[in-house]
């Protein structure tokens, strides 16, 4: 059973908790029995089903909203929340097994008919991307608009909720303040909390800071008073920290951590740095312990290492940490967090294949991620799974535990998109070995100024460009380059805050609305190559040798983001001279950056001239497409390169048989060989766009 915090929304757009509100009515039992009755009436004989109920909080009246005789989106969430693999069990039931014949993978001693029971709280928060659709109203309705979700596990609702907020990858550290226009005027605050927005829960917390009572908030929002009480407890604890400063007593620090306060949030509340808070916390002996998901509320011991962090007080003897790290040689893989536009399931594909290939060659693979929609967070994908936020604090707590036994070979940050890359430098500073391309080389490719110097050194062409650290500088450079131009900040993924600007007025609007231009966050202005053909190149490198895995030609002209453009592999209209030159330039860039693992390069071709757009020394969203188009396990190979194997361990595949006609099949190659990217067949990728969900927005 789970409870939505919001009313009258599609479930996937709601915040969900794995607890049901305290009530005189045994609601879990009522809905359980009602679900079974519905399934029997419909005639579901086997497999999974989903039943949604509406419950009147005043009277306890229960109505059935809908029933789906199949697994649903919430099935994945429930599977990750409980450790009970619904789809896996449903598949076995469909071929004739009964529940009592199937073993529980987690405990190894109970049957699948043993219903899961949990002794922790799970929170799911959806991730939205309204900022990608200019002109769209950021309001939640009965139509699904979320693009992903994060899940967190804690021993208390406070801890679970604040961990979920920190997992969102939106810069939140917890219940960060929300700016309410005309606040603290009461009518303005009430107006703000009455709107069904993605940030409504944080807006409610802000309303509490502005003096609204729980009754006033409940009257406007209809949020259950029990949930409002829990949010107020967090807000009141924050106020105590603001007034009294960082706790100096172990019990006080532990109490805050048990409520889910991150080091980063405590730093904001006290004016210290996150490093200061971490040092103080460790000095007081307050560190995380890890508990296992066991499906049975500790009735039986969990045999599968599927874990989450929490903080416990030694109330009844020694606090138990259930991590039990092994003595093996380990590789930690950082996932990508919640799906969003620009960073989605493509990166999870890479994480999963890294787990599979490294396990096959003898490493213990450890996965860290917080996305319940992914295969990487299945408990049997990696050898050990930590369902945790991808923040420096949470990752370091895990690494410290894992280093207590065995050997940490290193951490892979290349496969999770931009999320783990942001942690690379901080982890390296703590002495954690980063596998693959060095954090400095990653930064070189991301830092527009350093990268431009490298391009000039290699003698490669770029569109006419400049780097601006101030608003005035941006206007000056734009005048020199001329319009139209492409403007973008450093360190972004998925084209966030990137725009084609066609005149000075549009540039001024961009500077005032989209980004803050400063020395710490400069922007790059490129001449827009109108009518150019854009290409993506994916390559493997071991630091010395390079193999180009795929060359993709975009169907749309340059300027349409690569994630939105259709593309073909191999290129359908580029000459051999151009494709050979693309391979040569990719080779030079990989060696100059000392890439170990995967690299993606984007080029534009205009008038038979090649212009370099950008380099990403990490996995890109095109990796699964290239792997399937060439039948080559490039993510698996890249993982082994990062672990230290040379590229020579993977032989070049035999040339394609040119005598085979188009209506015949080529013999299947070994996926662990290096395939020729110039396949004798064409593979085409097309994007699926969600404009139907955003009325009035079509660009």
XYZ file of C-alpha atoms in Angstrom, residues 19 28 38 75 102 115 173-174 240 258 274 287 316 373 399 451 454 529 585 589 602 642 685 699:
24
model
C 2.899 4.397 4.350
C -4.063 -1.358 4.336
C -11.641 -6.734 -7.697
C 4.737 -1.847 -10.153
C 8.739 -19.700 -6.054
C 3.666 -10.906 1.399
C 19.575 20.053 -0.349
C 16.273 19.447 1.442
C 16.463 25.810 15.868
C 17.901 11.031 11.721
C 29.570 21.456 3.571
C 28.159 8.477 10.609
C 19.143 -0.416 22.977
C 12.511 3.163 -13.067
C 32.804 4.424 -0.077
C 38.907 23.338 -24.432
C 43.301 22.514 -26.884
C 26.488 27.418 -39.133
C 40.089 14.258 -35.815
C 41.115 14.461 -29.685
C 29.980 16.407 -32.272
C 38.408 1.736 -17.590
C 17.214 6.594 -34.922
C 9.022 24.280 -30.437
